[in-house]
Amino acid sequence: MSEYGQESLWRDTATADSKRARDLAARLERRAKAEDEVAARDTYLGLLDISAGERVLDVGCGSGAVTRDIARRVGNTGLAVGLDPSPALLAVARELAHEAGLGGHVEFHEGDARRLPFPDRSFDAAVCVTVLSHVPKGEAAIPELVRVLRPGGRLGVFDLDTDMTAFTHPDRSLTRRIVAAASDATAVNGWLVRTLPLLFQRAGLIDVRARGFFPLETHLQSFYASMADRCAEAAVKAGVVTESEGRAWLRAFHDQGAQGPIVAGRLHIFVWGRKPA
């Protein structure tokens, strides 16, 4: 494979047209409603100790699902700010925030996580959710995020570890080959999250901690089960498996799902820390 992330859904989202943006937004909103995702989001936003009246930044906000949750926490006296490089996705995010009755304390801005368009010390907290693994040189966002925090401000990054993907399947060997190939193809750096604690420390944060989450779903119509198709396709395109192997693997996965509950999911890690006061 010549380059990581060739099959990433989030490749070149900045230039996405309205149709593609709405398709991506629907996917993001579907994931945001999954039971384990809701629980994880409630936990990691709680670990950041977001409270009423604060200004909080959500970098790579997409459809604004996390931004809306932040807005509910900061209330009418605070401000949730979503940032994304995609004008089309931001249009959807504004619509959804308005429909949720949150327009008065939510703002959305176009911009790049690695070059934030905000002055120093602008926010009480910042969060970045499943973004940096899809961004070339995503690690460059960490010093920028620290820069815009006020003294004592908190930073949290929640991202995926693409190698740690689980599917119920009878063929262990083939599943491992497909997951490994998809790990490289569907993210620019599926291992970036493993380096975040050190990156946080180097950027000057203190009290750095990490916690793992493994959102799982148990039926074929779920968000995580739908990843199986993309994983198989990525492995075929990478030349790791043949088309017939990819089809056979998917058929066996769907056969398992037809028999009853399955497991489909992926490890996510939340890393958080504090800027010295």
mmCIF file of C-alpha atoms in Angstrom:
data_model
loop_
_atom_site.group_PDB
_atom_site.id
_atom_site.type_symbol
_atom_site.label_atom_id
_atom_site.label_comp_id
_atom_site.label_asym_id
_atom_site.label_seq_id
_atom_site.Cartn_x
_atom_site.Cartn_y
_atom_site.Cartn_z
ATOM 1 C CA MET A 1 0.000 0.000 0.000
ATOM 2 C CA SER A 2 1.532 3.317 -1.059
ATOM 3 C CA GLU A 3 -0.282 5.530 1.438
ATOM 4 C CA TYR A 4 -2.269 5.047 4.617
ATOM 5 C CA GLY A 5 -5.922 6.073 4.661
ATOM 6 C CA GLN A 6 -6.645 5.515 0.969
ATOM 7 C CA GLU A 7 -10.086 4.063 1.788
ATOM 8 C CA SER A 8 -10.985 6.474 4.587
ATOM 9 C CA LEU A 9 -14.527 7.827 4.381
ATOM 10 C CA TRP A 10 -13.199 11.060 5.842
ATOM 11 C CA ARG A 11 -10.624 11.710 3.157
ATOM 12 C CA ASP A 12 -10.951 15.182 1.587
ATOM 13 C CA THR A 13 -14.127 16.094 3.476
ATOM 14 C CA ALA A 14 -13.254 19.782 3.112
ATOM 15 C CA THR A 15 -14.326 19.595 -0.533
ATOM 16 C CA ALA A 16 -17.388 17.393 0.017
ATOM 17 C CA ASP A 17 -20.495 18.487 -1.858
ATOM 18 C CA SER A 18 -23.883 18.715 -0.176
ATOM 19 C CA LYS A 19 -24.939 15.149 -1.022
ATOM 20 C CA ARG A 20 -21.741 13.568 0.285
ATOM 21 C CA ALA A 21 -21.828 15.757 3.388
ATOM 22 C CA ARG A 22 -25.373 14.685 4.185
ATOM 23 C CA ASP A 23 -24.434 11.030 3.697
ATOM 24 C CA LEU A 24 -21.490 11.457 6.071
ATOM 25 C CA ALA A 25 -23.641 13.375 8.547
ATOM 26 C CA ALA A 26 -26.224 10.591 8.546
ATOM 27 C CA ARG A 27 -23.449 8.113 9.339
ATOM 28 C CA LEU A 28 -22.134 10.288 12.164
ATOM 29 C CA GLU A 29 -25.586 10.783 13.650
ATOM 30 C CA ARG A 30 -26.284 7.053 13.430
ATOM 31 C CA ARG A 31 -23.079 6.301 15.317
ATOM 32 C CA ALA A 32 -23.818 9.022 17.883
ATOM 33 C CA LYS A 33 -27.126 7.349 18.773
ATOM 34 C CA ALA A 34 -25.617 3.883 19.406
ATOM 35 C CA GLU A 35 -26.034 2.872 23.053
ATOM 36 C CA ASP A 36 -22.333 2.357 23.793
ATOM 37 C CA GLU A 37 -21.431 5.593 22.000
ATOM 38 C CA VAL A 38 -23.907 7.562 24.115
ATOM 39 C CA ALA A 39 -22.437 6.046 27.287
ATOM 40 C CA ALA A 40 -18.858 6.720 26.170
ATOM 41 C CA ARG A 41 -19.637 10.315 25.236
ATOM 42 C CA ASP A 42 -21.329 10.956 28.570
ATOM 43 C CA THR A 43 -18.275 9.526 30.342
ATOM 44 C CA TYR A 44 -15.535 11.374 28.472
ATOM 45 C CA LEU A 45 -17.343 14.721 28.566
ATOM 46 C CA GLY A 46 -17.795 14.118 32.285
ATOM 47 C CA LEU A 47 -14.071 13.461 32.689
ATOM 48 C CA LEU A 48 -13.422 16.887 31.140
ATOM 49 C CA ASP A 49 -15.630 18.376 33.862
ATOM 50 C CA ILE A 50 -17.463 20.687 31.450
ATOM 51 C CA SER A 51 -19.773 22.981 33.390
ATOM 52 C CA ALA A 52 -22.302 25.768 32.895
ATOM 53 C CA GLY A 53 -20.973 29.058 31.584
ATOM 54 C CA GLU A 54 -17.813 27.675 29.974
ATOM 55 C CA ARG A 55 -16.514 28.169 26.439
ATOM 56 C CA VAL A 56 -15.723 24.764 24.932
ATOM 57 C CA LEU A 57 -14.251 23.909 21.529
ATOM 58 C CA ASP A 58 -15.141 20.775 19.532
ATOM 59 C CA VAL A 59 -12.539 20.278 16.788
ATOM 60 C CA GLY A 60 -13.568 18.243 13.750
ATOM 61 C CA CYS A 61 -17.204 18.550 14.782
ATOM 62 C CA GLY A 62 -18.722 17.033 11.625
ATOM 63 C CA SER A 63 -22.508 16.985 12.030
ATOM 64 C CA GLY A 64 -22.214 18.508 15.496
ATOM 65 C CA ALA A 65 -23.432 15.591 17.626
ATOM 66 C CA VAL A 66 -20.734 16.148 20.265
ATOM 67 C CA THR A 67 -21.046 19.932 19.976
ATOM 68 C CA ARG A 68 -24.741 19.702 20.810
ATOM 69 C CA ASP A 69 -24.030 17.624 23.907
ATOM 70 C CA ILE A 70 -21.441 20.186 24.981
ATOM 71 C CA ALA A 71 -23.970 22.994 24.433
ATOM 72 C CA ARG A 72 -26.411 21.274 26.777
ATOM 73 C CA ARG A 73 -23.700 21.095 29.440
ATOM 74 C CA VAL A 74 -22.538 24.721 29.186
ATOM 75 C CA GLY A 75 -26.119 26.017 29.060
ATOM 76 C CA ASN A 76 -27.374 29.449 28.087
ATOM 77 C CA THR A 77 -24.511 31.223 29.835
ATOM 78 C CA GLY A 78 -21.811 29.264 28.007
ATOM 79 C CA LEU A 79 -20.787 28.659 24.417
ATOM 80 C CA ALA A 80 -20.061 25.494 22.443
ATOM 81 C CA VAL A 81 -17.926 26.109 19.359
ATOM 82 C CA GLY A 82 -17.683 23.522 16.592
ATOM 83 C CA LEU A 83 -14.853 23.626 14.047
ATOM 84 C CA ASP A 84 -14.662 21.617 10.824
ATOM 85 C CA PRO A 85 -12.924 21.992 7.439
ATOM 86 C CA SER A 86 -16.114 21.103 5.529
ATOM 87 C CA PRO A 87 -18.538 23.955 4.750
ATOM 88 C CA ALA A 88 -21.152 21.419 3.677
ATOM 89 C CA LEU A 89 -20.923 19.460 6.945
ATOM 90 C CA LEU A 90 -21.055 22.696 8.916
ATOM 91 C CA ALA A 91 -24.308 23.589 7.152
ATOM 92 C CA VAL A 92 -25.807 20.314 8.391
ATOM 93 C CA ALA A 93 -24.426 20.909 11.897
ATOM 94 C CA ARG A 94 -26.079 24.343 12.045
ATOM 95 C CA GLU A 95 -29.404 22.878 10.918
ATOM 96 C CA LEU A 96 -29.318 20.142 13.551
ATOM 97 C CA ALA A 97 -28.334 22.558 16.335
ATOM 98 C CA HIS A 98 -31.197 24.859 15.355
ATOM 99 C CA GLU A 99 -33.657 21.952 15.298
ATOM 100 C CA ALA A 100 -32.469 20.976 18.786
ATOM 101 C CA GLY A 101 -33.156 24.500 20.065
ATOM 102 C CA LEU A 102 -29.492 25.130 20.812
ATOM 103 C CA GLY A 103 -28.760 27.887 18.313
ATOM 104 C CA GLY A 104 -28.338 30.562 20.961
ATOM 105 C CA HIS A 105 -25.234 29.059 22.541
ATOM 106 C CA VAL A 106 -23.617 27.168 19.654
ATOM 107 C CA GLU A 107 -21.305 28.520 16.963
ATOM 108 C CA PHE A 108 -19.733 26.725 14.015
ATOM 109 C CA HIS A 109 -16.570 27.822 12.225
ATOM 110 C CA GLU A 110 -14.644 26.549 9.230
ATOM 111 C CA GLY A 111 -11.027 25.669 9.938
ATOM 112 C CA ASP A 112 -8.173 23.186 10.274
ATOM 113 C CA ALA A 113 -7.313 21.401 13.527
ATOM 114 C CA ARG A 114 -3.609 21.994 12.845
ATOM 115 C CA ARG A 115 -4.047 25.768 12.387
ATOM 116 C CA LEU A 116 -6.855 26.865 14.679
ATOM 117 C CA PRO A 117 -8.435 30.231 13.781
ATOM 118 C CA PHE A 118 -8.730 31.371 17.399
ATOM 119 C CA PRO A 119 -6.598 33.571 19.664
ATOM 120 C CA ASP A 120 -4.513 32.157 22.497
ATOM 121 C CA ARG A 121 -6.384 31.334 25.712
ATOM 122 C CA SER A 122 -9.848 31.363 24.121
ATOM 123 C CA PHE A 123 -11.441 28.272 25.699
ATOM 124 C CA ASP A 124 -11.975 26.603 29.052
ATOM 125 C CA ALA A 125 -11.878 23.157 27.451
ATOM 126 C CA ALA A 126 -11.417 21.527 24.058
ATOM 127 C CA VAL A 127 -12.300 18.111 22.694
ATOM 128 C CA CYS A 128 -11.479 16.273 19.481
ATOM 129 C CA VAL A 129 -13.478 13.114 18.698
ATOM 130 C CA THR A 130 -12.403 10.482 16.126
ATOM 131 C CA VAL A 131 -10.663 13.093 13.996
ATOM 132 C CA LEU A 132 -6.875 13.098 14.324
ATOM 133 C CA SER A 133 -6.436 9.492 13.138
ATOM 134 C CA HIS A 134 -7.862 10.637 9.794
ATOM 135 C CA VAL A 135 -5.762 13.812 9.477
ATOM 136 C CA PRO A 136 -2.298 13.839 7.864
ATOM 137 C CA LYS A 137 0.174 14.844 10.586
ATOM 138 C CA GLY A 138 -2.706 14.887 13.055
ATOM 139 C CA GLU A 139 -0.243 15.148 15.935
ATOM 140 C CA ALA A 140 0.343 18.782 14.904
ATOM 141 C CA ALA A 141 -3.105 19.598 16.290
ATOM 142 C CA ILE A 142 -2.083 18.940 19.898
ATOM 143 C CA PRO A 143 0.101 22.058 20.449
ATOM 144 C CA GLU A 144 -2.563 24.139 18.697
ATOM 145 C CA LEU A 145 -5.283 22.825 20.980
ATOM 146 C CA VAL A 146 -3.123 23.579 24.005
ATOM 147 C CA ARG A 147 -2.445 27.087 22.684
ATOM 148 C CA VAL A 148 -6.135 28.053 22.620
ATOM 149 C CA LEU A 149 -6.782 26.783 26.159
ATOM 150 C CA ARG A 150 -6.863 29.183 29.053
ATOM 151 C CA PRO A 151 -4.551 28.441 32.011
ATOM 152 C CA GLY A 152 -6.132 25.528 33.851
ATOM 153 C CA GLY A 153 -8.073 24.528 30.734
ATOM 154 C CA ARG A 154 -8.687 20.867 29.870
ATOM 155 C CA LEU A 155 -8.041 18.981 26.645
ATOM 156 C CA GLY A 156 -9.506 15.613 25.707
ATOM 157 C CA VAL A 157 -9.000 13.536 22.563
ATOM 158 C CA PHE A 158 -11.180 10.492 21.882
ATOM 159 C CA ASP A 159 -9.945 8.435 18.957
ATOM 160 C CA LEU A 160 -9.932 4.945 17.527
ATOM 161 C CA ASP A 161 -7.301 2.231 17.468
ATOM 162 C CA THR A 162 -7.958 0.643 14.091
ATOM 163 C CA ASP A 163 -6.044 -2.575 14.764
ATOM 164 C CA MET A 164 -8.339 -3.353 17.689
ATOM 165 C CA THR A 165 -11.461 -4.193 15.691
ATOM 166 C CA ALA A 166 -13.732 -7.093 16.613
ATOM 167 C CA PHE A 167 -16.102 -9.136 14.458
ATOM 168 C CA THR A 168 -17.788 -12.417 15.325
ATOM 169 C CA HIS A 169 -16.436 -14.745 12.627
ATOM 170 C CA PRO A 170 -15.525 -18.437 12.290
ATOM 171 C CA ASP A 171 -12.289 -17.791 10.340
ATOM 172 C CA ARG A 172 -9.720 -16.256 12.669
ATOM 173 C CA SER A 173 -6.834 -16.182 10.205
ATOM 174 C CA LEU A 174 -8.763 -14.476 7.404
ATOM 175 C CA THR A 175 -10.381 -12.035 9.831
ATOM 176 C CA ARG A 176 -6.971 -11.000 11.162
ATOM 177 C CA ARG A 177 -5.660 -10.383 7.641
ATOM 178 C CA ILE A 178 -8.694 -8.309 6.705
ATOM 179 C CA VAL A 179 -8.691 -6.257 9.903
ATOM 180 C CA ALA A 180 -4.954 -5.520 9.584
ATOM 181 C CA ALA A 181 -5.327 -4.380 5.971
ATOM 182 C CA ALA A 182 -8.360 -2.258 6.802
ATOM 183 C CA SER A 183 -6.514 -0.726 9.746
ATOM 184 C CA ASP A 184 -4.000 0.835 7.385
ATOM 185 C CA ALA A 185 -6.465 1.654 4.608
ATOM 186 C CA THR A 186 -9.280 3.301 6.561
ATOM 187 C CA ALA A 187 -7.245 5.753 8.676
ATOM 188 C CA VAL A 188 -4.206 7.915 8.003
ATOM 189 C CA ASN A 189 -2.747 6.860 11.353
ATOM 190 C CA GLY A 190 -4.780 4.257 13.212
ATOM 191 C CA TRP A 191 -2.098 4.085 15.908
ATOM 192 C CA LEU A 192 -1.880 7.810 16.657
ATOM 193 C CA VAL A 193 -4.081 7.431 19.724
ATOM 194 C CA ARG A 194 -1.430 5.196 21.316
ATOM 195 C CA THR A 195 1.038 8.098 21.309
ATOM 196 C CA LEU A 196 -1.314 10.769 22.649
ATOM 197 C CA PRO A 197 -0.314 10.588 26.333
ATOM 198 C CA LEU A 198 3.297 11.384 25.417
ATOM 199 C CA LEU A 199 2.215 14.062 22.919
ATOM 200 C CA PHE A 200 0.076 15.690 25.608
ATOM 201 C CA GLN A 201 2.996 15.712 28.026
ATOM 202 C CA ARG A 202 5.370 17.166 25.432
ATOM 203 C CA ALA A 203 2.829 19.921 24.699
ATOM 204 C CA GLY A 204 2.991 20.972 28.343
ATOM 205 C CA LEU A 205 -0.142 19.373 29.762
ATOM 206 C CA ILE A 206 -0.205 17.930 33.260
ATOM 207 C CA ASP A 207 -2.342 15.291 34.995
ATOM 208 C CA VAL A 208 -2.419 13.331 31.730
ATOM 209 C CA ARG A 209 -4.560 10.201 31.847
ATOM 210 C CA ALA A 210 -6.052 7.672 29.432
ATOM 211 C CA ARG A 211 -9.104 5.420 29.468
ATOM 212 C CA GLY A 212 -10.252 2.772 27.005
ATOM 213 C CA PHE A 213 -13.730 2.303 25.546
ATOM 214 C CA PHE A 214 -14.879 -0.512 23.289
ATOM 215 C CA PRO A 215 -18.272 0.364 21.776
ATOM 216 C CA LEU A 216 -19.994 -2.821 20.597
ATOM 217 C CA GLU A 217 -23.180 -3.656 18.721
ATOM 218 C CA THR A 218 -24.853 -7.009 18.245
ATOM 219 C CA HIS A 219 -26.891 -6.955 15.029
ATOM 220 C CA LEU A 220 -26.113 -6.721 11.314
ATOM 221 C CA GLN A 221 -27.975 -3.426 10.841
ATOM 222 C CA SER A 222 -25.739 -1.651 13.356
ATOM 223 C CA PHE A 223 -23.125 1.002 12.629
ATOM 224 C CA TYR A 224 -20.198 -1.197 13.627
ATOM 225 C CA ALA A 225 -21.421 -4.255 11.729
ATOM 226 C CA SER A 226 -21.565 -2.087 8.611
ATOM 227 C CA MET A 227 -17.778 -1.671 8.911
ATOM 228 C CA ALA A 228 -17.341 -5.286 7.807
ATOM 229 C CA ASP A 229 -18.167 -4.425 4.202
ATOM 230 C CA ARG A 230 -15.654 -1.581 4.146
ATOM 231 C CA CYS A 231 -12.977 -3.709 5.807
ATOM 232 C CA ALA A 232 -13.372 -6.478 3.237
ATOM 233 C CA GLU A 233 -13.334 -3.992 0.359
ATOM 234 C CA ALA A 234 -10.192 -2.311 1.703
ATOM 235 C CA ALA A 235 -8.400 -5.653 2.095
ATOM 236 C CA VAL A 236 -9.245 -6.634 -1.488
ATOM 237 C CA LYS A 237 -8.038 -3.279 -2.852
ATOM 238 C CA ALA A 238 -4.825 -3.628 -0.848
ATOM 239 C CA GLY A 239 -4.210 -7.030 -2.429
ATOM 240 C CA VAL A 240 -4.167 -8.760 0.958
ATOM 241 C CA VAL A 241 -7.094 -11.040 0.078
ATOM 242 C CA THR A 242 -8.685 -12.018 -3.213
ATOM 243 C CA GLU A 243 -12.159 -10.908 -4.229
ATOM 244 C CA SER A 244 -13.469 -14.420 -3.657
ATOM 245 C CA GLU A 245 -11.918 -14.488 -0.163
ATOM 246 C CA GLY A 246 -13.472 -11.120 0.623
ATOM 247 C CA ARG A 247 -16.898 -12.273 -0.523
ATOM 248 C CA ALA A 248 -16.602 -15.538 1.412
ATOM 249 C CA TRP A 249 -15.564 -13.682 4.555
ATOM 250 C CA LEU A 250 -18.531 -11.318 4.317
ATOM 251 C CA ARG A 251 -20.912 -14.180 3.598
ATOM 252 C CA ALA A 252 -19.741 -16.032 6.722
ATOM 253 C CA PHE A 253 -20.085 -12.857 8.801
ATOM 254 C CA HIS A 254 -23.643 -12.296 7.600
ATOM 255 C CA ASP A 255 -24.459 -15.962 8.157
ATOM 256 C CA GLN A 256 -23.354 -15.566 11.772
ATOM 257 C CA GLY A 257 -25.571 -12.512 12.134
ATOM 258 C CA ALA A 258 -28.543 -14.360 10.685
ATOM 259 C CA GLN A 259 -28.217 -17.005 13.405
ATOM 260 C CA GLY A 260 -28.450 -14.522 16.271
ATOM 261 C CA PRO A 261 -26.554 -11.762 18.100
ATOM 262 C CA ILE A 262 -22.989 -11.034 17.002
ATOM 263 C CA VAL A 263 -20.219 -8.749 18.202
ATOM 264 C CA ALA A 264 -18.946 -5.862 16.095
ATOM 265 C CA GLY A 265 -16.925 -2.989 17.484
ATOM 266 C CA ARG A 266 -13.639 -1.138 17.775
ATOM 267 C CA LEU A 267 -11.416 0.077 20.595
ATOM 268 C CA HIS A 268 -11.399 3.810 21.298
ATOM 269 C CA ILE A 269 -9.096 5.567 23.749
ATOM 270 C CA PHE A 270 -9.756 8.847 25.537
ATOM 271 C CA VAL A 271 -6.719 10.840 26.622
ATOM 272 C CA TRP A 272 -7.131 13.962 28.707
ATOM 273 C CA GLY A 273 -4.982 16.454 30.555
ATOM 274 C CA ARG A 274 -4.835 19.964 31.970
ATOM 275 C CA LYS A 275 -2.934 23.109 31.055
ATOM 276 C CA PRO A 276 -1.022 24.450 34.061
ATOM 277 C CA ALA A 277 -2.754 27.378 35.754
#
